[in-house]
Amino acid sequence: MTTTHFDYLIVGGGMVADTAARGIREIDADGSIGILSDDVDEPYTRPALSKKLWTDDEFTWDKVPLGTADDTGADVRLRTRATAIRPEAREVDADDQTFSYGKLLIATGGTPVPLPIDDHSDGARALSFRTAEDYRALRALAEDVDRIAVVGGGYIGSELAAALVQNGVDTVLIHTGSVLGDAVFPAGLAERFEKLFRDAGVEIVAGSKVAGGRADAEGVRLQLENGDEVRADAVVSGLGIEVATDLAERAGLKVDDGVVVDAQLRASADDVYAAGDVANYPDRLLGRRRVEHVDNANEQGKAAGRNLAGAAEAYTHTPYYYSAVFGIRYEAVGTLDSSLETVEDLTDADHGVVYYLDDDRVVGVLLWNVEDARDAARAVLAEADTLTRDDLVGRIR
């Protein structure tokens, strides 16, 4: 096996890899950077895959790649899957090569949760959705078939259903809740959220999950737990990800719902760091957590890159996430769970703030069509121990 050395080696080729390489370059202009990616595309802006590429004619494919190699000089190795990390030897195996490193960043993200169906179409009619290649496959299907089922009522599933129906596809959305969004939003807001989809023409099948089924060249048949069957020409899964910690576990790193890191994003072996979806980190406002959204990928990737290059800085950013469907944009900071107590401060049906409380302490803030208020939401979380319910109403406008 050949051995190649990089001063900085990044395992994973997503948005974390891009911002980490840029973070390194803020401090070290010359150190060699290697990126091992099992993707077929260089790092790209992932949110566009379920948002703007479907809904904004001016957002064309040329805006998707991030230009990592050109901008940073990183050596991006595509179609290269890391198979082992040896921290004591400072080596990573990938395919038939060994890479040695000075500092290592684990940014392996996750893999889509698969559908429990028999796929005899070789992926042509049953897709997971994670990569740009998945986007291209779904886009081609959307042009070739009439009816597509989306499984999963969360962040990705709802965006995919909105994207497909707005591109003329007969769309059915299957989810386990009683109302779309009811695991996250208060009841009234969830009902308004679901109405957006129904009014746009999305058929919603609620209250049951896919227990089995079959996909073949003729289409898909999905068997639901309640005994019903849903038929479509194709199906796409939006069931979230399984965090990719297998490499870290085999390397002997501490893993607990992600690779456990400290405030500087250092893992439990010398000169090994982790960032993005795979990292379990101590948030300065919310405590230890793992975050799967783009703001965290960008900010944590940059912080990790700077620390790889010697910055020794704590990661102090509390990330937000957002979604945009049918003219509604919502942003959130912290924990959104409809089983928590809530304080709703809605100025009208389409604008306002929802605070989520645990033991009368604010742990999450939802901004519903409220612009430029993320820092205000973070301030509420920072002051949560001193705020009462009466302090919340009218605080963010």
Tab-separated table of N, CA and C in Angstrom, residues 21-139:
chain	number	residue	atom	x	y	z
A	21	ALA	N	-11.160	23.402	5.797
A	21	ALA	CA	-10.008	23.761	4.961
A	21	ALA	C	-9.812	25.270	4.938
A	22	ARG	N	-10.905	26.008	4.895
A	22	ARG	CA	-10.797	27.473	4.908
A	22	ARG	C	-10.315	27.967	6.272
A	23	GLY	N	-10.773	27.316	7.343
A	23	GLY	CA	-10.297	27.676	8.671
A	23	GLY	C	-8.805	27.434	8.829
A	24	ILE	N	-8.327	26.322	8.303
A	24	ILE	CA	-6.884	26.050	8.331
A	24	ILE	C	-6.127	27.167	7.632
A	25	ARG	N	-6.632	27.558	6.475
A	25	ARG	CA	-5.923	28.565	5.678
A	25	ARG	C	-5.920	29.951	6.342
A	26	GLU	N	-6.837	30.202	7.252
A	26	GLU	CA	-6.791	31.480	7.971
A	26	GLU	C	-5.551	31.587	8.837
A	27	ILE	N	-4.992	30.445	9.207
A	27	ILE	CA	-3.831	30.438	10.102
A	27	ILE	C	-2.589	29.893	9.427
A	28	ASP	N	-2.743	28.866	8.626
A	28	ASP	CA	-1.605	28.214	7.974
A	28	ASP	C	-1.819	28.262	6.470
A	29	ALA	N	-1.038	29.092	5.803
A	29	ALA	CA	-1.202	29.288	4.364
A	29	ALA	C	-0.591	28.172	3.539
A	30	ASP	N	0.282	27.390	4.126
A	30	ASP	CA	1.087	26.469	3.322
A	30	ASP	C	0.917	24.994	3.657
A	31	GLY	N	0.413	24.655	4.850
A	31	GLY	CA	0.329	23.247	5.239
A	31	GLY	C	-0.530	22.443	4.269
A	32	SER	N	-0.130	21.216	3.998
A	32	SER	CA	-0.871	20.377	3.046
A	32	SER	C	-2.174	19.879	3.677
A	33	ILE	N	-3.236	19.918	2.877
A	33	ILE	CA	-4.565	19.504	3.323
A	33	ILE	C	-5.057	18.392	2.414
A	34	GLY	N	-5.460	17.282	3.015
A	34	GLY	CA	-6.077	16.202	2.259
A	34	GLY	C	-7.501	15.994	2.715
A	35	ILE	N	-8.400	15.758	1.770
A	35	ILE	CA	-9.804	15.485	2.062
A	35	ILE	C	-10.170	14.153	1.424
A	36	LEU	N	-10.561	13.197	2.251
A	36	LEU	CA	-10.987	11.890	1.766
A	36	LEU	C	-12.505	11.848	1.752
A	37	SER	N	-13.088	11.743	0.569
A	37	SER	CA	-14.534	11.817	0.420
A	37	SER	C	-15.032	10.604	-0.350
A	38	ASP	N	-16.093	9.965	0.160
A	38	ASP	CA	-16.684	8.866	-0.598
A	38	ASP	C	-17.777	9.355	-1.541
A	39	ASP	N	-17.914	10.674	-1.664
A	39	ASP	CA	-18.875	11.272	-2.590
A	39	ASP	C	-18.279	11.272	-3.999
A	40	VAL	N	-19.126	11.559	-4.983
A	40	VAL	CA	-18.658	11.682	-6.364
A	40	VAL	C	-18.485	13.145	-6.753
A	41	ASP	N	-18.873	14.053	-5.866
A	41	ASP	CA	-18.756	15.488	-6.113
A	41	ASP	C	-17.885	16.115	-5.037
A	42	GLU	N	-17.126	17.142	-5.435
A	42	GLU	CA	-16.401	17.926	-4.435
A	42	GLU	C	-17.414	18.623	-3.524
A	43	PRO	N	-16.970	19.125	-2.351
A	43	PRO	CA	-17.923	19.731	-1.403
A	43	PRO	C	-18.865	20.742	-2.052
A	44	TYR	N	-20.122	20.706	-1.635
A	44	TYR	CA	-21.153	21.535	-2.232
A	44	TYR	C	-22.113	21.986	-1.140
A	45	THR	N	-22.954	22.970	-1.493
A	45	THR	CA	-23.916	23.500	-0.535
A	45	THR	C	-25.116	22.563	-0.454
A	46	ARG	N	-25.190	21.824	0.619
A	46	ARG	CA	-26.198	20.771	0.736
A	46	ARG	C	-27.640	21.299	0.846
A	47	PRO	N	-27.926	22.402	1.560
A	47	PRO	CA	-29.326	22.828	1.675
A	47	PRO	C	-30.012	23.068	0.337
A	48	ALA	N	-29.253	23.462	-0.671
A	48	ALA	CA	-29.861	23.735	-1.975
A	48	ALA	C	-30.509	22.503	-2.582
A	49	LEU	N	-30.076	21.326	-2.164
A	49	LEU	CA	-30.579	20.091	-2.766
A	49	LEU	C	-32.063	19.877	-2.504
A	50	SER	N	-32.565	20.406	-1.396
A	50	SER	CA	-33.994	20.266	-1.105
A	50	SER	C	-34.711	21.609	-1.085
A	51	LYS	N	-33.994	22.672	-1.424
A	51	LYS	CA	-34.608	24.004	-1.385
A	51	LYS	C	-34.479	24.693	-2.742
A	52	LYS	N	-33.490	25.566	-2.882
A	52	LYS	CA	-33.454	26.506	-4.001
A	52	LYS	C	-33.363	25.858	-5.377
A	53	LEU	N	-32.709	24.715	-5.477
A	53	LEU	CA	-32.600	24.081	-6.788
A	53	LEU	C	-33.957	23.697	-7.348
A	54	TRP	N	-34.942	23.546	-6.479
A	54	TRP	CA	-36.298	23.187	-6.909
A	54	TRP	C	-37.206	24.396	-7.094
A	55	THR	N	-36.915	25.472	-6.380
A	55	THR	CA	-37.891	26.564	-6.296
A	55	THR	C	-37.400	27.904	-6.830
A	56	ASP	N	-36.125	28.029	-7.130
A	56	ASP	CA	-35.563	29.305	-7.572
A	56	ASP	C	-34.875	29.096	-8.919
A	57	ASP	N	-35.500	29.565	-9.991
A	57	ASP	CA	-34.957	29.366	-11.338
A	57	ASP	C	-33.597	30.033	-11.520
A	58	GLU	N	-33.323	31.055	-10.711
A	58	GLU	CA	-32.043	31.754	-10.846
A	58	GLU	C	-30.909	31.055	-10.103
A	59	PHE	N	-31.275	30.092	-9.249
A	59	PHE	CA	-30.242	29.336	-8.528
A	59	PHE	C	-29.916	28.097	-9.353
A	60	THR	N	-28.862	28.205	-10.153
A	60	THR	CA	-28.501	27.153	-11.090
A	60	THR	C	-27.399	26.272	-10.509
A	61	TRP	N	-27.167	25.143	-11.159
A	61	TRP	CA	-26.244	24.141	-10.635
A	61	TRP	C	-24.837	24.691	-10.406
A	62	ASP	N	-24.426	25.683	-11.181
A	62	ASP	CA	-23.067	26.219	-11.030
A	62	ASP	C	-22.867	26.895	-9.673
A	63	LYS	N	-23.946	27.177	-8.964
A	63	LYS	CA	-23.837	27.793	-7.636
A	63	LYS	C	-23.706	26.756	-6.523
A	64	VAL	N	-23.795	25.476	-6.853
A	64	VAL	CA	-23.792	24.427	-5.841
A	64	VAL	C	-22.387	24.081	-5.342
A	65	PRO	N	-21.386	23.862	-6.228
A	65	PRO	CA	-20.037	23.535	-5.738
A	65	PRO	C	-19.443	24.692	-4.940
A	66	LEU	N	-18.671	24.359	-3.909
A	66	LEU	CA	-18.103	25.370	-3.021
A	66	LEU	C	-16.695	25.812	-3.422
A	67	GLY	N	-16.081	25.141	-4.373
A	67	GLY	CA	-14.755	25.553	-4.838
A	67	GLY	C	-13.648	25.300	-3.837
A	68	THR	N	-13.778	24.251	-3.049
A	68	THR	CA	-12.841	23.987	-1.960
A	68	THR	C	-11.411	23.832	-2.442
A	69	ALA	N	-11.205	22.987	-3.431
A	69	ALA	CA	-9.844	22.716	-3.897
A	69	ALA	C	-9.210	23.967	-4.486
A	70	ASP	N	-9.955	24.675	-5.320
A	70	ASP	CA	-9.400	25.877	-5.945
A	70	ASP	C	-9.078	26.950	-4.921
A	71	ASP	N	-9.935	27.120	-3.939
A	71	ASP	CA	-9.774	28.216	-2.983
A	71	ASP	C	-8.743	27.931	-1.899
A	72	THR	N	-8.564	26.662	-1.552
A	72	THR	CA	-7.695	26.339	-0.417
A	72	THR	C	-6.465	25.526	-0.793
A	73	GLY	N	-6.444	24.980	-1.999
A	73	GLY	CA	-5.350	24.102	-2.381
A	73	GLY	C	-5.453	22.705	-1.813
A	74	ALA	N	-6.590	22.370	-1.208
A	74	ALA	CA	-6.766	21.034	-0.645
A	74	ALA	C	-6.761	19.988	-1.757
A	75	ASP	N	-6.204	18.828	-1.440
A	75	ASP	CA	-6.204	17.678	-2.341
A	75	ASP	C	-7.446	16.857	-2.007
A	76	VAL	N	-8.490	16.974	-2.832
A	76	VAL	CA	-9.763	16.309	-2.580
A	76	VAL	C	-9.772	14.975	-3.316
A	77	ARG	N	-9.811	13.886	-2.561
A	77	ARG	CA	-9.839	12.536	-3.136
A	77	ARG	C	-11.279	12.024	-3.119
A	78	LEU	N	-11.926	12.042	-4.282
A	78	LEU	CA	-13.305	11.591	-4.394
A	78	LEU	C	-13.363	10.069	-4.525
A	79	ARG	N	-14.563	9.530	-4.262
A	79	ARG	CA	-14.778	8.074	-4.328
A	79	ARG	C	-13.740	7.329	-3.488
A	80	THR	N	-13.383	7.916	-2.369
A	80	THR	CA	-12.349	7.356	-1.496
A	80	THR	C	-12.946	7.172	-0.109
A	81	ARG	N	-13.198	5.938	0.255
A	81	ARG	CA	-13.845	5.623	1.525
A	81	ARG	C	-12.806	5.202	2.558
A	82	ALA	N	-12.733	5.938	3.641
A	82	ALA	CA	-11.832	5.564	4.732
A	82	ALA	C	-12.354	4.301	5.402
A	83	THR	N	-11.446	3.373	5.695
A	83	THR	CA	-11.839	2.099	6.285
A	83	THR	C	-11.256	1.877	7.673
A	84	ALA	N	-10.234	2.640	8.052
A	84	ALA	CA	-9.646	2.477	9.379
A	84	ALA	C	-8.871	3.727	9.761
A	85	ILE	N	-8.935	4.058	11.052
A	85	ILE	CA	-8.134	5.137	11.632
A	85	ILE	C	-7.270	4.520	12.724
A	86	ARG	N	-5.968	4.829	12.686
A	86	ARG	CA	-5.041	4.359	13.722
A	86	ARG	C	-4.402	5.576	14.384
A	87	PRO	N	-5.030	6.094	15.442
A	87	PRO	CA	-4.537	7.336	16.051
A	87	PRO	C	-3.097	7.250	16.554
A	88	GLU	N	-2.691	6.107	17.117
A	88	GLU	CA	-1.329	6.025	17.650
A	88	GLU	C	-0.294	6.106	16.541
A	89	ALA	N	-0.629	5.559	15.372
A	89	ALA	CA	0.290	5.630	14.231
A	89	ALA	C	0.065	6.880	13.390
A	90	ARG	N	-1.003	7.622	13.685
A	90	ARG	CA	-1.389	8.797	12.894
A	90	ARG	C	-1.579	8.421	11.425
A	91	GLU	N	-2.401	7.397	11.221
A	91	GLU	CA	-2.639	6.897	9.871
A	91	GLU	C	-4.124	6.605	9.657
A	92	VAL	N	-4.529	6.735	8.393
A	92	VAL	CA	-5.876	6.392	7.962
A	92	VAL	C	-5.755	5.529	6.714
A	93	ASP	N	-6.468	4.412	6.708
A	93	ASP	CA	-6.545	3.575	5.514
A	93	ASP	C	-7.779	3.956	4.717
A	94	ALA	N	-7.631	3.993	3.408
A	94	ALA	CA	-8.753	4.271	2.521
A	94	ALA	C	-8.511	3.528	1.225
A	95	ASP	N	-9.422	2.600	0.911
A	95	ASP	CA	-9.261	1.758	-0.269
A	95	ASP	C	-7.904	1.055	-0.201
A	96	ASP	N	-7.050	1.239	-1.190
A	96	ASP	CA	-5.760	0.541	-1.194
A	96	ASP	C	-4.599	1.453	-0.816
A	97	GLN	N	-4.907	2.518	-0.080
A	97	GLN	CA	-3.876	3.481	0.282
A	97	GLN	C	-3.866	3.715	1.795
A	98	THR	N	-2.723	4.195	2.265
A	98	THR	CA	-2.604	4.660	3.647
A	98	THR	C	-2.225	6.128	3.620
A	99	PHE	N	-2.892	6.904	4.456
A	99	PHE	CA	-2.599	8.332	4.570
A	99	PHE	C	-2.110	8.610	5.976
A	100	SER	N	-0.960	9.249	6.087
A	100	SER	CA	-0.479	9.667	7.395
A	100	SER	C	-0.797	11.148	7.578
A	101	TYR	N	-0.862	11.584	8.835
A	101	TYR	CA	-1.293	12.953	9.084
A	101	TYR	C	-0.572	13.551	10.279
A	102	GLY	N	-0.569	14.893	10.294
A	102	GLY	CA	-0.142	15.613	11.475
A	102	GLY	C	-1.323	15.841	12.406
A	103	LYS	N	-2.442	16.308	11.832
A	103	LYS	CA	-3.698	16.489	12.559
A	103	LYS	C	-4.832	15.883	11.731
A	104	LEU	N	-5.822	15.325	12.427
A	104	LEU	CA	-6.917	14.638	11.750
A	104	LEU	C	-8.254	15.229	12.178
A	105	LEU	N	-9.134	15.441	11.208
A	105	LEU	CA	-10.511	15.864	11.483
A	105	LEU	C	-11.473	14.799	10.971
A	106	ILE	N	-12.322	14.302	11.858
A	106	ILE	CA	-13.369	13.355	11.478
A	106	ILE	C	-14.644	14.149	11.193
A	107	ALA	N	-15.087	14.082	9.950
A	107	ALA	CA	-16.284	14.811	9.520
A	107	ALA	C	-17.123	13.885	8.646
A	108	THR	N	-17.407	12.713	9.186
A	108	THR	CA	-18.054	11.660	8.420
A	108	THR	C	-19.566	11.797	8.315
A	109	GLY	N	-20.162	12.710	9.067
A	109	GLY	CA	-21.594	12.959	8.946
A	109	GLY	C	-22.427	11.741	9.267
A	110	GLY	N	-23.299	11.361	8.352
A	110	GLY	CA	-24.164	10.222	8.573
A	110	GLY	C	-24.656	9.642	7.267
A	111	THR	N	-25.367	8.538	7.355
A	111	THR	CA	-25.950	7.893	6.185
A	111	THR	C	-27.462	7.870	6.342
A	112	PRO	N	-28.199	8.013	5.244
A	112	PRO	CA	-29.662	8.064	5.335
A	112	PRO	C	-30.248	6.784	5.923
A	113	VAL	N	-31.269	6.949	6.740
A	113	VAL	CA	-32.003	5.796	7.250
A	113	VAL	C	-32.738	5.145	6.079
A	114	PRO	N	-32.500	3.861	5.827
A	114	PRO	CA	-33.105	3.231	4.649
A	114	PRO	C	-34.568	2.849	4.890
A	115	LEU	N	-35.292	2.720	3.806
A	115	LEU	CA	-36.661	2.228	3.879
A	115	LEU	C	-36.655	0.707	4.025
A	116	PRO	N	-37.588	0.141	4.795
A	116	PRO	CA	-37.635	-1.310	4.984
A	116	PRO	C	-38.408	-2.003	3.865
A	117	ILE	N	-37.952	-1.824	2.626
A	117	ILE	CA	-38.656	-2.422	1.491
A	117	ILE	C	-37.684	-3.252	0.664
A	118	ASP	N	-38.233	-4.139	-0.130
A	118	ASP	CA	-37.432	-4.925	-1.066
A	118	ASP	C	-37.287	-4.127	-2.355
A	119	ASP	N	-36.073	-3.734	-2.662
A	119	ASP	CA	-35.840	-2.900	-3.847
A	119	ASP	C	-35.298	-3.771	-4.981
A	120	HIS	N	-36.149	-4.018	-5.959
A	120	HIS	CA	-35.743	-4.772	-7.144
A	120	HIS	C	-35.517	-3.842	-8.334
A	121	SER	N	-35.411	-2.532	-8.040
A	121	SER	CA	-35.181	-1.557	-9.111
A	121	SER	C	-33.737	-1.073	-9.136
A	122	ASP	N	-32.892	-1.640	-8.259
A	122	ASP	CA	-31.497	-1.230	-8.154
A	122	ASP	C	-31.387	0.268	-7.884
A	123	GLY	N	-32.275	0.779	-7.046
A	123	GLY	CA	-32.229	2.189	-6.664
A	123	GLY	C	-32.900	3.132	-7.631
A	124	ALA	N	-33.394	2.615	-8.750
A	124	ALA	CA	-33.979	3.507	-9.756
A	124	ALA	C	-35.332	4.052	-9.325
A	125	ARG	N	-36.074	3.282	-8.506
A	125	ARG	CA	-37.404	3.718	-8.087
A	125	ARG	C	-37.509	3.944	-6.576
A	126	ALA	N	-36.473	3.616	-5.828
A	126	ALA	CA	-36.469	3.801	-4.372
A	126	ALA	C	-35.176	4.503	-3.983
A	127	LEU	N	-35.302	5.743	-3.550
A	127	LEU	CA	-34.135	6.572	-3.281
A	127	LEU	C	-34.065	6.964	-1.813
A	128	SER	N	-32.850	7.051	-1.303
A	128	SER	CA	-32.593	7.841	-0.102
A	128	SER	C	-32.194	9.228	-0.584
A	129	PHE	N	-32.135	10.189	0.331
A	129	PHE	CA	-31.810	11.550	-0.104
A	129	PHE	C	-30.786	12.157	0.834
A	130	ARG	N	-29.568	12.324	0.306
A	130	ARG	CA	-28.496	12.900	1.106
A	130	ARG	C	-27.514	13.702	0.261
A	131	THR	N	-27.197	13.187	-0.924
A	131	THR	CA	-26.097	13.729	-1.716
A	131	THR	C	-26.588	14.439	-2.968
A	132	ALA	N	-25.659	15.119	-3.635
A	132	ALA	CA	-25.984	15.748	-4.910
A	132	ALA	C	-26.359	14.706	-5.947
A	133	GLU	N	-25.744	13.546	-5.874
A	133	GLU	CA	-26.106	12.458	-6.777
A	133	GLU	C	-27.554	12.025	-6.536
A	134	ASP	N	-27.981	11.992	-5.270
A	134	ASP	CA	-29.375	11.674	-4.950
A	134	ASP	C	-30.308	12.736	-5.526
A	135	TYR	N	-29.904	13.998	-5.423
A	135	TYR	CA	-30.714	15.073	-5.993
A	135	TYR	C	-30.888	14.880	-7.491
A	136	ARG	N	-29.796	14.589	-8.191
A	136	ARG	CA	-29.884	14.416	-9.634
A	136	ARG	C	-30.805	13.246	-9.996
A	137	ALA	N	-30.730	12.176	-9.218
A	137	ALA	CA	-31.593	11.017	-9.481
A	137	ALA	C	-33.060	11.360	-9.246
A	138	LEU	N	-33.359	12.084	-8.155
A	138	LEU	CA	-34.745	12.448	-7.872
A	138	LEU	C	-35.259	13.448	-8.899
A	139	ARG	N	-34.401	14.365	-9.319
A	139	ARG	CA	-34.818	15.345	-10.325
A	139	ARG	C	-35.187	14.648	-11.630
